[in-house]
Coordinates of C-alpha atoms in Angstrom, one line a residue:
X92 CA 0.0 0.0 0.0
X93 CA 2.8 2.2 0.7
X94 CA 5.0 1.5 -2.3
X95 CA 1.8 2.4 -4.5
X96 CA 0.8 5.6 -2.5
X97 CA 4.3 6.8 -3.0
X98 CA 4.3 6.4 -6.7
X99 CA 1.2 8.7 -6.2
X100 CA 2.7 11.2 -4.5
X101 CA 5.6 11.5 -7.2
X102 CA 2.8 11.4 -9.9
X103 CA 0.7 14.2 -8.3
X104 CA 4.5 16.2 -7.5
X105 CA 4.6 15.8 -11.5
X106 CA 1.8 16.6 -12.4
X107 CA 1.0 20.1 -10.2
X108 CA 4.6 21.3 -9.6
X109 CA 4.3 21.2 -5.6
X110 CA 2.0 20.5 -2.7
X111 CA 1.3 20.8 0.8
X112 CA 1.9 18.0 3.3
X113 CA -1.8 18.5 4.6
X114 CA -3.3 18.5 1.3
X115 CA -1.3 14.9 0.4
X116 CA -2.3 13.9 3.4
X117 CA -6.0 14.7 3.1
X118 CA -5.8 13.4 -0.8
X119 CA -4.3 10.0 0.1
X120 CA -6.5 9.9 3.6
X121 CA -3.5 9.3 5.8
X122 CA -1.7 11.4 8.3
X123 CA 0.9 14.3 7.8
X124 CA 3.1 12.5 10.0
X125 CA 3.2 9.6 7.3
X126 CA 3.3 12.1 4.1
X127 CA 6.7 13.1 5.7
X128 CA 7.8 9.5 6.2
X129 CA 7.0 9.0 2.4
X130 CA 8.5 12.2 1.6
X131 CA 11.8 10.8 3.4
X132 CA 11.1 7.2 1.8
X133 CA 11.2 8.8 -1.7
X134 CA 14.1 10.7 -0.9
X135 CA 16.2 7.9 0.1
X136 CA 15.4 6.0 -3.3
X137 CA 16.8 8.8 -4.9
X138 CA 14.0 10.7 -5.9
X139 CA 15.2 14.1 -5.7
X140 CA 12.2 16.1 -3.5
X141 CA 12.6 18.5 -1.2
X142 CA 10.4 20.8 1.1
X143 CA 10.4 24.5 1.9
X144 CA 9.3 26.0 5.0
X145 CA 7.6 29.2 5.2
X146 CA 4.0 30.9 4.1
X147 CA 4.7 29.8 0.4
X148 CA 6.4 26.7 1.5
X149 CA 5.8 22.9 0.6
X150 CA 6.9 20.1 -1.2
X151 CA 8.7 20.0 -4.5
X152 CA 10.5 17.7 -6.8
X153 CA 13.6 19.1 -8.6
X154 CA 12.7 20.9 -12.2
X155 CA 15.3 18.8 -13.7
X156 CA 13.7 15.8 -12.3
X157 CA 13.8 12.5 -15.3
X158 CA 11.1 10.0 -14.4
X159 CA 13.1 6.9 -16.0
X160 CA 16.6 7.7 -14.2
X161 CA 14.6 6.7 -11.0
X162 CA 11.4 4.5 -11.9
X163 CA 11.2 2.5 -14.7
X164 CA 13.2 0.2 -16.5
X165 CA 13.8 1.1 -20.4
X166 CA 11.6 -2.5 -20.9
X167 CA 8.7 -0.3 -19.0
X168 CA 9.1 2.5 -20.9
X169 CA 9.2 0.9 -24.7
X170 CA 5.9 -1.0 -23.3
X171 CA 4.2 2.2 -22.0
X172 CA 5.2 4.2 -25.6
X173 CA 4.2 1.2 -27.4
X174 CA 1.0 0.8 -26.1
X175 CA -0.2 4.3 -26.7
X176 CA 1.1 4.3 -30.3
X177 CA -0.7 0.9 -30.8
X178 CA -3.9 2.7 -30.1
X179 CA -3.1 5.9 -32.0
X180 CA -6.4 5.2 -34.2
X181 CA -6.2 8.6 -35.9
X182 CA -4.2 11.6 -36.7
X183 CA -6.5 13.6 -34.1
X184 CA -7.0 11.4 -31.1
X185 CA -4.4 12.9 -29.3
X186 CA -1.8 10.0 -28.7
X187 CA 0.6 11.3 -30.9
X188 CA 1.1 14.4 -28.3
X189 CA 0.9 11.9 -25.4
X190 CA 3.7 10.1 -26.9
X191 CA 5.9 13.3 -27.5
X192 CA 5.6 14.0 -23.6
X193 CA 6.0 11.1 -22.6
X194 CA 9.3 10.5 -24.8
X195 CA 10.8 14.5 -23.6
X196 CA 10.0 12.8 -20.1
X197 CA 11.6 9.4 -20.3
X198 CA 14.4 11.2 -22.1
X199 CA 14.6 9.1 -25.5
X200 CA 13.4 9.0 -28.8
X201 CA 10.4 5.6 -29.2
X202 CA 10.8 4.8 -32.9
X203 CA 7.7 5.0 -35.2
X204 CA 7.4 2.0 -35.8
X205 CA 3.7 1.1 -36.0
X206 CA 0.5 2.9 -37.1
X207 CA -3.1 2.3 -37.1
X208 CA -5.5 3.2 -39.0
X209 CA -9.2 2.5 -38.7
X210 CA -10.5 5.2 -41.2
X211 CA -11.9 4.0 -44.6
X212 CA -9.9 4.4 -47.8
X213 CA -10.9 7.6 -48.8
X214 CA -13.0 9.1 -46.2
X215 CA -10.2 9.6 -43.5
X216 CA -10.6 13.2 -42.8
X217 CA -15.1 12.5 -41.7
X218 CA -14.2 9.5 -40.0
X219 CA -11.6 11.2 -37.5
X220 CA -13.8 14.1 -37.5
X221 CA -16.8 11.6 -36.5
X222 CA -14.7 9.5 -33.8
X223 CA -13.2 12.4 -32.0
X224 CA -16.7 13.8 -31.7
X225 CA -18.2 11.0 -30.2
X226 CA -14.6 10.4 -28.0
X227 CA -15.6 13.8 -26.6
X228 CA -19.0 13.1 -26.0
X229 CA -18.0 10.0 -24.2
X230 CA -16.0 11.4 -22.1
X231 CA -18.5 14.7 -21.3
X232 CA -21.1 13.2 -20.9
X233 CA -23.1 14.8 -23.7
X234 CA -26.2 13.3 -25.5
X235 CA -25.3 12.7 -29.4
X236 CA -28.4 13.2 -32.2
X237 CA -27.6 10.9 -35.0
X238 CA -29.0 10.2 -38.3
X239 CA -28.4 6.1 -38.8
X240 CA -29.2 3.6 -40.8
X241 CA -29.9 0.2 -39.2
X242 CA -29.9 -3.5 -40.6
X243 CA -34.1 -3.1 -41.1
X244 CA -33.2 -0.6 -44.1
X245 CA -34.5 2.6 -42.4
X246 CA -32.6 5.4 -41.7
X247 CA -33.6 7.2 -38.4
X248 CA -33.0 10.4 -36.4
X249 CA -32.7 9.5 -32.5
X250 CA -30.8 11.0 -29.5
X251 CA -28.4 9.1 -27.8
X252 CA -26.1 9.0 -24.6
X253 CA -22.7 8.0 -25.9
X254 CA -21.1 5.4 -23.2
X255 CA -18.0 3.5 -24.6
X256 CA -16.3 3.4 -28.2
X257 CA -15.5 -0.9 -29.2
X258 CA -13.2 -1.7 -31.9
X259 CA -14.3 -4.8 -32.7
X260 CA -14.5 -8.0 -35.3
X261 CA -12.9 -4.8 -37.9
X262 CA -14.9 -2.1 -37.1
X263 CA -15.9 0.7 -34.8
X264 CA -18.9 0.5 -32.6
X265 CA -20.4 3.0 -30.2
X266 CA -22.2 1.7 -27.0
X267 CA -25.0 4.0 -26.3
X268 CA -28.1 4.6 -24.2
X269 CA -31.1 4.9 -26.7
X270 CA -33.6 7.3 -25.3
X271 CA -36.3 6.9 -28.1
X272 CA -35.8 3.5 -27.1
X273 CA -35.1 3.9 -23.8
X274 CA -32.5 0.4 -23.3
X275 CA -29.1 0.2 -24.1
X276 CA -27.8 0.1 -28.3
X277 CA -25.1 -0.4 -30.0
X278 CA -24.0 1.5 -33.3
X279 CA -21.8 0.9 -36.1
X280 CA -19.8 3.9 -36.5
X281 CA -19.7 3.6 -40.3
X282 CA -23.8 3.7 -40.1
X283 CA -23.9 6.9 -38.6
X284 CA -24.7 9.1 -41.3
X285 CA -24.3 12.2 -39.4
X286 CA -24.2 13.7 -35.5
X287 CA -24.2 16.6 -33.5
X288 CA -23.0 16.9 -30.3
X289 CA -25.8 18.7 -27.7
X290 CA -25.0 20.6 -24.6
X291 CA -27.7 18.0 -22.8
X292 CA -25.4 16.8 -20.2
X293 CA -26.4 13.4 -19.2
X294 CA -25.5 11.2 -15.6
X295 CA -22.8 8.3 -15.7
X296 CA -24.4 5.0 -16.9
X297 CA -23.1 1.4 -17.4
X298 CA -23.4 -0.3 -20.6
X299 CA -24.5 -4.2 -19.2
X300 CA -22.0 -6.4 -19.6
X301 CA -24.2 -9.0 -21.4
X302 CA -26.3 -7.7 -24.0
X303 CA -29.4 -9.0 -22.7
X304 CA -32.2 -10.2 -25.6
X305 CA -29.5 -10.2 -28.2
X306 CA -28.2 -14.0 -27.5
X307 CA -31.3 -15.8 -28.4
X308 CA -31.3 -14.6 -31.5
X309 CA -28.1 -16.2 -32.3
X310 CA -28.2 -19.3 -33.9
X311 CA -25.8 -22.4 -34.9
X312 CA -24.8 -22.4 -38.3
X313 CA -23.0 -24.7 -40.0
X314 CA -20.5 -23.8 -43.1
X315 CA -18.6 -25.5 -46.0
X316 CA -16.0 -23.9 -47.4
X317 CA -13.5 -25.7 -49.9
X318 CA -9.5 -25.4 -49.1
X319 CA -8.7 -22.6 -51.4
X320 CA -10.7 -20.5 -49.2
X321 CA -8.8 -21.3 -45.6
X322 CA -7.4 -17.7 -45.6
X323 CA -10.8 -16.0 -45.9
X324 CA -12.3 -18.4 -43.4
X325 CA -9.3 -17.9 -41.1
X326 CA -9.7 -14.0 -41.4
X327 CA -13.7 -14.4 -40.2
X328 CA -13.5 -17.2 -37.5
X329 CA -11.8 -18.5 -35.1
X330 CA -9.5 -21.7 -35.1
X331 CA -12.2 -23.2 -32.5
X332 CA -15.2 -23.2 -34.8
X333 CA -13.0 -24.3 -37.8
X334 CA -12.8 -28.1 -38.7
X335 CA -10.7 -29.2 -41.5
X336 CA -11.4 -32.1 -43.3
X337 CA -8.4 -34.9 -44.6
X338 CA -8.8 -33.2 -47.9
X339 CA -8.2 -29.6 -46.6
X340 CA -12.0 -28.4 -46.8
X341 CA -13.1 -26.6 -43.8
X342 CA -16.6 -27.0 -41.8
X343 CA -17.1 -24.1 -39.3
X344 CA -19.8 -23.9 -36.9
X345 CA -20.4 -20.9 -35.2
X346 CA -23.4 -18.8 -33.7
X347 CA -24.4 -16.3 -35.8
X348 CA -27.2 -13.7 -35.6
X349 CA -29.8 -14.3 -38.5
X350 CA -30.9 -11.3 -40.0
X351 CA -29.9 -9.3 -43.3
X352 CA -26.2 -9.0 -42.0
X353 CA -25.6 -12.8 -42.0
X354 CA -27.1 -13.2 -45.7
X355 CA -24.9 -10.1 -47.1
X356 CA -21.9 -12.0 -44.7
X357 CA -22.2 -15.2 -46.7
X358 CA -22.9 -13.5 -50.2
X359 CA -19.4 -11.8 -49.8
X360 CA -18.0 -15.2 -50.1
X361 CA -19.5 -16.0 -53.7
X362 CA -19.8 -19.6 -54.6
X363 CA -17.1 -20.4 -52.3
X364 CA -19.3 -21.5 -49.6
X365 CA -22.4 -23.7 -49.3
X366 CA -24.9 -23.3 -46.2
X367 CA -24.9 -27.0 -43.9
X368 CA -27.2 -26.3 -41.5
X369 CA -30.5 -24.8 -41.3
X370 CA -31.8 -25.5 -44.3
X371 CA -33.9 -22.6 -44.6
X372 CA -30.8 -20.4 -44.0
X373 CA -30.2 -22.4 -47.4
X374 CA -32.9 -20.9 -49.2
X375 CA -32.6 -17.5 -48.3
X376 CA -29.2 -17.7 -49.7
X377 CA -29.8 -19.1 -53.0
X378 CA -33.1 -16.5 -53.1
X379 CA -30.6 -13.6 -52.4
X380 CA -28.4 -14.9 -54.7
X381 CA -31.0 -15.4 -57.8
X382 CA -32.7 -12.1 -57.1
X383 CA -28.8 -10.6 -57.9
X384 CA -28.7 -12.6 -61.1
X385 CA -32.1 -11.1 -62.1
X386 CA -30.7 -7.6 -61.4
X387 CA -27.3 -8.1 -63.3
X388 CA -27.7 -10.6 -66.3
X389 CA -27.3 -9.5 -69.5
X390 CA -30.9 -9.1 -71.4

């Protein structure tokens, strides 16, 4: 307990230049007696703080002061800079200053050696735009109107309260409170057709773990997939759900929600895949897939 309130205290030293041994000690809820023993503690691990006496007196850490020289190993500091370039998402989230600090503080240079990018090919510049909006919101607590177009083929106008951005199976989603729904949504950034931040300012809410109603409409479905498809099938599922065959074909059974999504899903894999199990999940396919012909063939 003591080692991670002294870390703290050398944080908070950081952070706002200098404090008072009664305001540390009302911060950290311990005595003043013990904010000087950690004061002497840090001091004798080589932390270079001091304290001044007097009406504008306190406790200070050197201005020359070099976090690495007394706290973290160069291992800890290439994980810390990597991590925060690994989720530099976009050129306006904000990381890429984080990482500058952070690097003048640790006193080397972290090599660029990875980026990120979530935006679409050629619409970078709204999708940043659109991410650091709702990042804000998030973190403001302010209620979002958005135009978006669901899986039902309807594009609606509702107000949410933004909760918590989700990178997840390759794309963006955005866990929200729905108030024309009133129950908890989640949105596919790349359906949002448009937003505007309000000034309605709204209290803190958690987004349920388990996304209650959504699981029973998940069903088993069962796959076939010949062996020149194995990197395409690799890329969607994982190793689990696969089964390959002595020949190299594949058979993947997963739960999958059945709605438009799932037949547009399967339709991006062209005749490379053939629908095991249900058998009406079958016909919708092959449906789909004539109505496509009748729209394309040459008359």
């Amino acid at each position: 307990m003591q080692e991670s309130r002294l870390f703290k205290i050398m944080y908070h030293l950081l952070a706002k230049g200098q404090a008072t041994a009664p305001e540390l000690a009302e911060k950290f809820e311990v005595s003043v007696r013990t904010i000087y023993r950690d004061i002497d503690a840090l001091s004798s691990a080589g932390i270079p703080v001091y304290t001044e006496t007097g009406r504008n007196g306190g406790i200070y850490l050197m201005q020359d002061f070099v976090l690495d020289k007394a706290v973290l190993s160069k291992e800890e500091k290439d994980e810390i800079l990597a991590a925060l370039q690994s989720v530099n998402v976009a050129r306006n989230t904000g990381s890429s200053d984080i990482l500058q600090k952070l690097s003048a503080v640790f006193s080397f240079h972290s090599e660029n050696w990875l980026e990120v990018d979530f935006s679409r090919w050629g619409n970078k510049e709204y999708d940043n735009e659109k991410f650091e909006l709702l990042k804000s919101a998030v973190i403001y607590h302010k209620s979002v109107r958005i135009r978006y177009a669901d899986t039902y083929e309807t594009i609606s106008e509702r107000v949410i309260q933004p909760l918590k951005l989700c990178f997840k199976a390759k794309a963006w989603y955005l866990k929200a409170f729905c108030t024309h729904r009133q129950d908890y949504r989640i949105f596919k950034l790349n359906r949002i057709l448009s937003l505007e931040v309000l000034d309605q300012v709204f209290s803190g809410r958690v987004f349920p773990d388990k996304e209650e109603g959504r699981e029973e409409k998940y069903h088993q479905i069962t796959l076939f997939f010949p062996k020149e498809m194995a990197y395409r099938v690799y890329d969607e599922f994982e190793e689990a759900q696969v089964k390959r065959q002595e020949n190299g074909d594949l058979i993947v059974c997963a739960k999958m929600p059945e709605d438009a999504w799932l037949t547009g899903f399967l339709l991006s894999f062209g005749p490379q895949v053939e629908v095991l199990e249900p058998v009406y999940l079958k016909e919708t396919l092959a449906e789909q897939a004539r109505l496509i012909y009748e729209k394309n063939r040459m008359s």
